[in-house]
Short mmCIF file of C-alpha atoms and ligand atoms in Angstrom, two decimals:
data_model
loop_
_atom_site.label_atom_id
_atom_site.label_comp_id
_atom_site.label_asym_id
_atom_site.label_seq_id
_atom_site.Cartn_x
_atom_site.Cartn_y
_atom_site.Cartn_z
CA HIS A 1 -43.14 18.83 17.17
CA LEU A 2 -42.04 17.19 20.43
CA LEU A 3 -45.21 17.00 22.48
CA CYS A 4 -43.78 16.05 25.87
CA PRO A 5 -44.43 18.76 28.50
CA MET A 6 -40.93 18.05 29.87
CA ASN A 7 -39.75 19.91 26.75
CA THR A 8 -39.52 23.71 27.00
CA SER A 9 -42.18 23.98 24.29
CA PRO A 10 -43.82 21.64 21.76
CA HIS A 11 -41.93 23.33 18.93
CA VAL A 12 -38.61 22.02 17.67
CA ASN A 13 -36.05 23.92 15.66
CA PRO A 14 -36.61 22.77 12.04
CA HIS A 15 -32.91 23.27 11.29
CA LYS A 16 -31.84 20.79 13.96
CA SER A 17 -30.97 17.15 13.35
CA GLY A 18 -32.60 14.33 15.32
CA HIS A 19 -29.57 14.30 17.60
CA GLY A 20 -29.71 18.07 18.12
CA ILE A 21 -33.42 17.93 18.96
CA TRP A 22 -32.81 15.23 21.56
CA GLU A 23 -29.91 17.21 23.01
CA GLU A 24 -32.04 20.32 23.47
CA PHE A 25 -34.86 18.24 24.97
CA SER A 26 -32.49 16.55 27.41
CA HIS A 27 -31.31 19.98 28.63
CA SER A 28 -34.92 20.65 29.49
CA PHE A 29 -35.71 17.41 31.38
CA THR A 30 -32.33 16.60 33.00
CA PRO A 31 -32.67 18.95 36.02
CA ALA A 32 -35.99 17.28 36.90
CA VAL A 33 -34.41 13.81 36.62
CA ARG A 34 -31.54 14.93 38.88
CA GLU A 35 -34.07 16.08 41.47
CA VAL A 36 -35.58 12.59 41.50
CA VAL A 37 -32.15 11.09 42.23
CA GLU A 38 -31.59 13.58 45.06
CA PHE A 39 -35.06 12.85 46.40
CA ALA A 40 -34.35 9.10 46.39
CA LYS A 41 -31.08 9.54 48.28
CA GLN A 42 -33.00 11.25 51.07
CA ILE A 43 -35.43 8.36 51.57
CA PRO A 44 -34.35 6.68 54.84
CA GLY A 45 -33.06 3.21 53.92
CA PHE A 46 -32.60 3.87 50.19
CA SER A 47 -28.82 4.20 50.44
CA ASP A 48 -28.67 0.90 52.33
CA LEU A 49 -30.00 -0.95 49.26
CA SER A 50 -27.44 -2.37 46.84
CA GLN A 51 -26.12 0.04 44.21
CA HIS A 52 -27.69 -2.23 41.60
CA ASP A 53 -31.15 -2.08 43.19
CA GLN A 54 -30.91 1.70 43.67
CA VAL A 55 -30.28 2.07 39.94
CA SER A 56 -33.06 -0.38 39.00
CA LEU A 57 -35.61 1.45 41.14
CA LEU A 58 -34.63 4.81 39.68
CA LYS A 59 -34.68 3.54 36.10
CA ALA A 60 -38.10 2.00 36.53
CA GLY A 61 -39.68 4.68 38.72
CA THR A 62 -38.33 8.08 37.67
CA PHE A 63 -41.11 8.70 35.16
CA GLU A 64 -43.78 7.86 37.76
CA VAL A 65 -42.18 10.15 40.34
CA LEU A 66 -42.09 12.95 37.78
CA VAL A 67 -45.76 12.41 36.90
CA ILE A 68 -46.67 13.07 40.55
CA ARG A 69 -44.27 15.99 40.81
CA PHE A 70 -45.59 17.63 37.62
CA ALA A 71 -49.30 16.73 37.88
CA SER A 72 -50.10 20.43 38.17
CA LEU A 73 -48.87 21.05 34.59
CA PHE A 74 -52.14 19.46 33.42
CA ASP A 75 -55.11 21.75 34.01
CA VAL A 76 -58.33 19.86 33.36
CA LYS A 77 -60.57 22.87 34.04
CA ASP A 78 -58.75 25.09 31.52
CA ARG A 79 -58.00 22.10 29.27
CA THR A 80 -54.37 23.24 29.01
CA VAL A 81 -50.90 21.76 29.44
CA THR A 82 -48.04 23.95 30.67
CA PHE A 83 -44.64 23.02 29.18
CA LEU A 84 -41.45 23.42 31.24
CA GLY A 85 -40.71 26.68 29.42
CA GLY A 86 -43.78 28.07 31.17
CA THR A 87 -46.16 28.50 28.22
CA LYS A 88 -49.66 26.95 28.30
CA TYR A 89 -51.04 25.11 25.30
CA SER A 90 -54.65 24.09 24.89
CA VAL A 91 -55.41 20.41 24.50
CA GLU A 92 -56.99 21.24 21.11
CA THR A 93 -53.76 22.85 19.89
CA LEU A 94 -51.71 19.87 21.07
CA ARG A 95 -54.17 17.48 19.41
CA ALA A 96 -53.81 19.39 16.17
CA MET A 97 -50.04 18.95 16.53
CA GLY A 98 -50.54 15.18 16.83
CA ALA A 99 -51.08 14.40 20.53
CA GLY A 100 -53.22 11.32 21.13
CA ASP A 101 -55.14 9.45 23.82
CA PHE A 102 -52.13 9.31 26.11
CA LEU A 103 -52.49 13.03 26.74
CA THR A 104 -56.10 12.45 27.84
CA SER A 105 -55.01 9.64 30.19
CA MET A 106 -52.38 11.96 31.70
CA MET A 107 -54.97 14.73 32.22
CA ASP A 108 -57.39 12.30 33.92
CA PHE A 109 -54.72 10.89 36.20
CA SER A 110 -53.46 14.32 37.24
CA GLU A 111 -56.97 15.53 37.99
CA ASN A 112 -57.76 12.50 40.15
CA LEU A 113 -54.53 12.92 42.08
CA MET A 114 -54.94 16.67 42.67
CA ARG A 115 -58.58 16.15 43.72
CA LEU A 116 -57.40 14.18 46.77
CA GLY A 117 -56.08 17.49 48.13
CA LEU A 118 -52.98 16.00 49.74
CA SER A 119 -50.45 18.07 51.67
CA GLU A 120 -46.87 18.36 50.47
CA GLU A 121 -45.74 15.92 53.15
CA GLU A 122 -48.37 13.36 52.12
CA MET A 123 -47.45 13.72 48.43
CA SER A 124 -43.79 13.29 49.27
CA LEU A 125 -44.39 10.12 51.30
CA PHE A 126 -46.66 8.76 48.55
CA THR A 127 -43.83 9.42 46.10
CA THR A 128 -41.43 7.32 48.18
CA VAL A 129 -43.95 4.44 48.07
CA VAL A 130 -44.08 4.75 44.27
CA LEU A 131 -40.31 4.65 43.92
CA ILE A 132 -39.58 1.83 46.38
CA SER A 133 -41.45 -1.01 44.62
CA ALA A 134 -40.13 -4.54 44.96
CA ASP A 135 -41.90 -5.75 41.83
CA ARG A 136 -39.79 -3.67 39.43
CA SER A 137 -37.85 -5.77 36.98
CA GLY A 138 -34.28 -6.71 37.79
CA ILE A 139 -34.35 -6.27 41.58
CA GLU A 140 -31.62 -8.41 43.21
CA ASN A 141 -32.71 -8.26 46.80
CA VAL A 142 -36.50 -8.28 46.63
CA ASN A 143 -36.83 -8.83 50.39
CA SER A 144 -35.03 -5.64 51.40
CA VAL A 145 -36.95 -3.52 48.89
CA GLU A 146 -40.20 -5.09 50.07
CA ALA A 147 -39.36 -4.48 53.73
CA LEU A 148 -38.55 -0.85 53.00
CA GLN A 149 -41.74 -0.35 50.99
CA GLU A 150 -43.84 -1.87 53.77
CA THR A 151 -42.36 0.55 56.29
CA LEU A 152 -43.08 3.48 53.96
CA ILE A 153 -46.66 2.31 53.33
CA ARG A 154 -47.22 2.03 57.09
CA HIS A 155 -45.97 5.61 57.55
CA LEU A 156 -48.17 6.84 54.71
CA LYS A 157 -51.22 5.13 56.19
CA GLY A 158 -50.46 6.64 59.60
CA LEU A 159 -50.05 10.13 58.18
CA ILE A 160 -53.22 9.97 56.05
CA THR A 161 -55.28 8.56 58.92
CA LYS A 162 -54.04 11.28 61.26
CA ASN A 163 -54.72 14.12 58.79
CA HIS A 164 -58.01 12.96 57.29
CA THR A 165 -60.07 11.57 60.14
CA ASN A 166 -63.33 11.33 58.22
CA GLU A 167 -61.85 10.11 54.94
CA SER A 168 -60.27 6.73 55.45
CA ALA A 169 -60.94 6.06 51.74
CA ILE A 170 -58.09 8.42 50.76
CA PHE A 171 -55.41 5.87 51.61
CA THR A 172 -57.15 3.22 49.48
CA LYS A 173 -57.58 5.68 46.62
CA LEU A 174 -53.87 6.47 46.75
CA LEU A 175 -52.92 2.80 46.54
CA LEU A 176 -55.22 2.45 43.53
CA ARG A 177 -53.16 5.15 41.79
CA LEU A 178 -50.14 2.78 41.79
CA PRO A 179 -51.34 0.45 38.98
CA GLU A 180 -52.53 3.53 37.02
CA LEU A 181 -49.03 4.97 37.23
CA ARG A 182 -47.64 1.67 35.89
CA SER A 183 -49.99 1.81 33.00
CA LEU A 184 -49.10 5.45 32.19
CA ASN A 185 -45.44 4.47 32.43
CA ASN A 186 -45.96 1.72 29.83
CA MET A 187 -47.93 3.97 27.50
CA HIS A 188 -45.32 6.69 27.79
CA SER A 189 -42.50 4.25 27.00
CA GLU A 190 -44.26 3.54 23.74
CA GLN A 191 -44.44 7.29 22.97
CA LEU A 192 -40.74 7.57 23.66
CA LEU A 193 -39.86 4.56 21.56
CA ALA A 194 -41.99 5.75 18.63
CA PHE A 195 -40.30 9.14 18.80
CA LYS A 196 -36.84 7.56 18.78
CA VAL A 197 -37.75 5.38 15.81
CA HIS A 198 -38.85 8.43 13.81
CA HIS A 199 -35.91 10.71 14.75
C1 HEM B 1 -44.41 12.34 24.96
C2 HEM B 1 -39.85 11.72 26.48
C3 HEM B 1 -41.25 12.52 31.03
C4 HEM B 1 -45.76 13.39 29.47
C5 HEM B 1 -43.06 12.07 24.99
C6 HEM B 1 -42.26 11.78 23.83
C7 HEM B 1 -40.99 11.65 24.24
C8 HEM B 1 -40.97 11.82 25.68
C9 HEM B 1 -39.77 11.38 23.38
C10 HEM B 1 -42.79 11.68 22.38
C11 HEM B 1 -42.90 13.06 21.81
C12 HEM B 1 -43.60 13.11 20.49
O1 HEM B 1 -43.82 12.06 19.86
O2 HEM B 1 -43.93 14.22 20.06
C13 HEM B 1 -39.82 11.90 27.84
C14 HEM B 1 -38.64 11.77 28.67
C15 HEM B 1 -39.03 11.96 29.95
C16 HEM B 1 -40.46 12.26 29.94
C17 HEM B 1 -37.23 11.44 28.19
C18 HEM B 1 -38.14 11.90 31.17
C19 HEM B 1 -37.85 12.92 31.88
C20 HEM B 1 -42.59 12.84 30.99
C21 HEM B 1 -43.38 13.19 32.14
C22 HEM B 1 -44.65 13.44 31.70
C23 HEM B 1 -44.65 13.24 30.27
C24 HEM B 1 -42.87 13.27 33.56
C25 HEM B 1 -45.86 13.86 32.47
C26 HEM B 1 -45.81 14.64 33.53
C27 HEM B 1 -45.77 13.20 28.11
C28 HEM B 1 -46.93 13.47 27.27
C29 HEM B 1 -46.55 13.18 25.96
C30 HEM B 1 -45.16 12.73 26.03
C31 HEM B 1 -48.31 13.98 27.73
C32 HEM B 1 -47.37 13.39 24.68
C33 HEM B 1 -48.21 12.21 24.32
C34 HEM B 1 -49.05 12.43 23.10
O3 HEM B 1 -48.51 12.78 22.04
O4 HEM B 1 -50.24 12.20 23.23
N1 HEM B 1 -42.26 12.07 26.11
N2 HEM B 1 -40.89 12.19 28.64
N3 HEM B 1 -43.39 12.86 29.88
N4 HEM B 1 -44.73 12.77 27.35
FE1 HEM B 1 -42.82 12.51 27.99
#
C-alpha cells in the first residue's frame, strides 16, 4: 500500500518494482506540485527574491501549501479520506492498511482549518503567508523574505478584519495554524523517509 492521498489510490501494483511504484505515484502528485510553483510565481514580490531563496521557500513550503489546498480531502464527519483518483476510503480501512497517528493529525488539522469558513481569497492570502517564511532553512536574504512576509501578513489581517467584523479571533487562529503546519510537515517527512527506506 501507499497511503498518501496524493496517490491515485492506496493500492499499488504488486508487479511493480519500488522504482515503478514511485514513478506512478509521482505522476499523481506532480501536477499539484506544479500548481504550487505557478501559485508562488504570482505572489507579488516572489520573483524579486533571489533564485536560491525562491527554491528554498518552495522546497520547504510546498507540502504545507498542498495541505491547505487539499484540506477538503479529509472529511471528519464521514471519517473518510478521498485520494486523488477520486475514491473515498474510510479511516478504518486505511488504518487496517497500516495508516497511523499522522492520519489523525491530518484530519484534525483539516477540520480546524475548514471550520474557520474562510473565503477563497482569504485562503489564498493565508497560503502566501505560509510559503513566504523567513525562518526556513537555507534562506540567503532573510531580510527580504521577512519584509515580504510582513507585507503579506498585514494584507491578510486587513482582509480578515474587513470580512469578519465580529470575529477578530480568526486572524489569531490562522497564525496559530502556522506552527501546526510545521509540525505536520516534519511528521510527514518521516513518513516519506520511512517509505523510501522500505522501497
Ligand atoms: C504518507 C509522499 C504530499 C498526506 C506519505 C508517504 C509518502 C508520501 C511516500 C508514505 C506512504 C506509506 O508509507 O504508505 C508524499 C509526497 C508528497 C505528499 C511526495 C508531495 C506532493 C502530501 C499531502 C498530504 C499528504 C499534501 C495531505 C494533504 C499524507 C498522509 C499519509 C502520507 C495522510 C499517510 C500517513 C499514515 O500512514 O498514517 N506521503 N506526500 N501527503 N501522506 Fe504524503
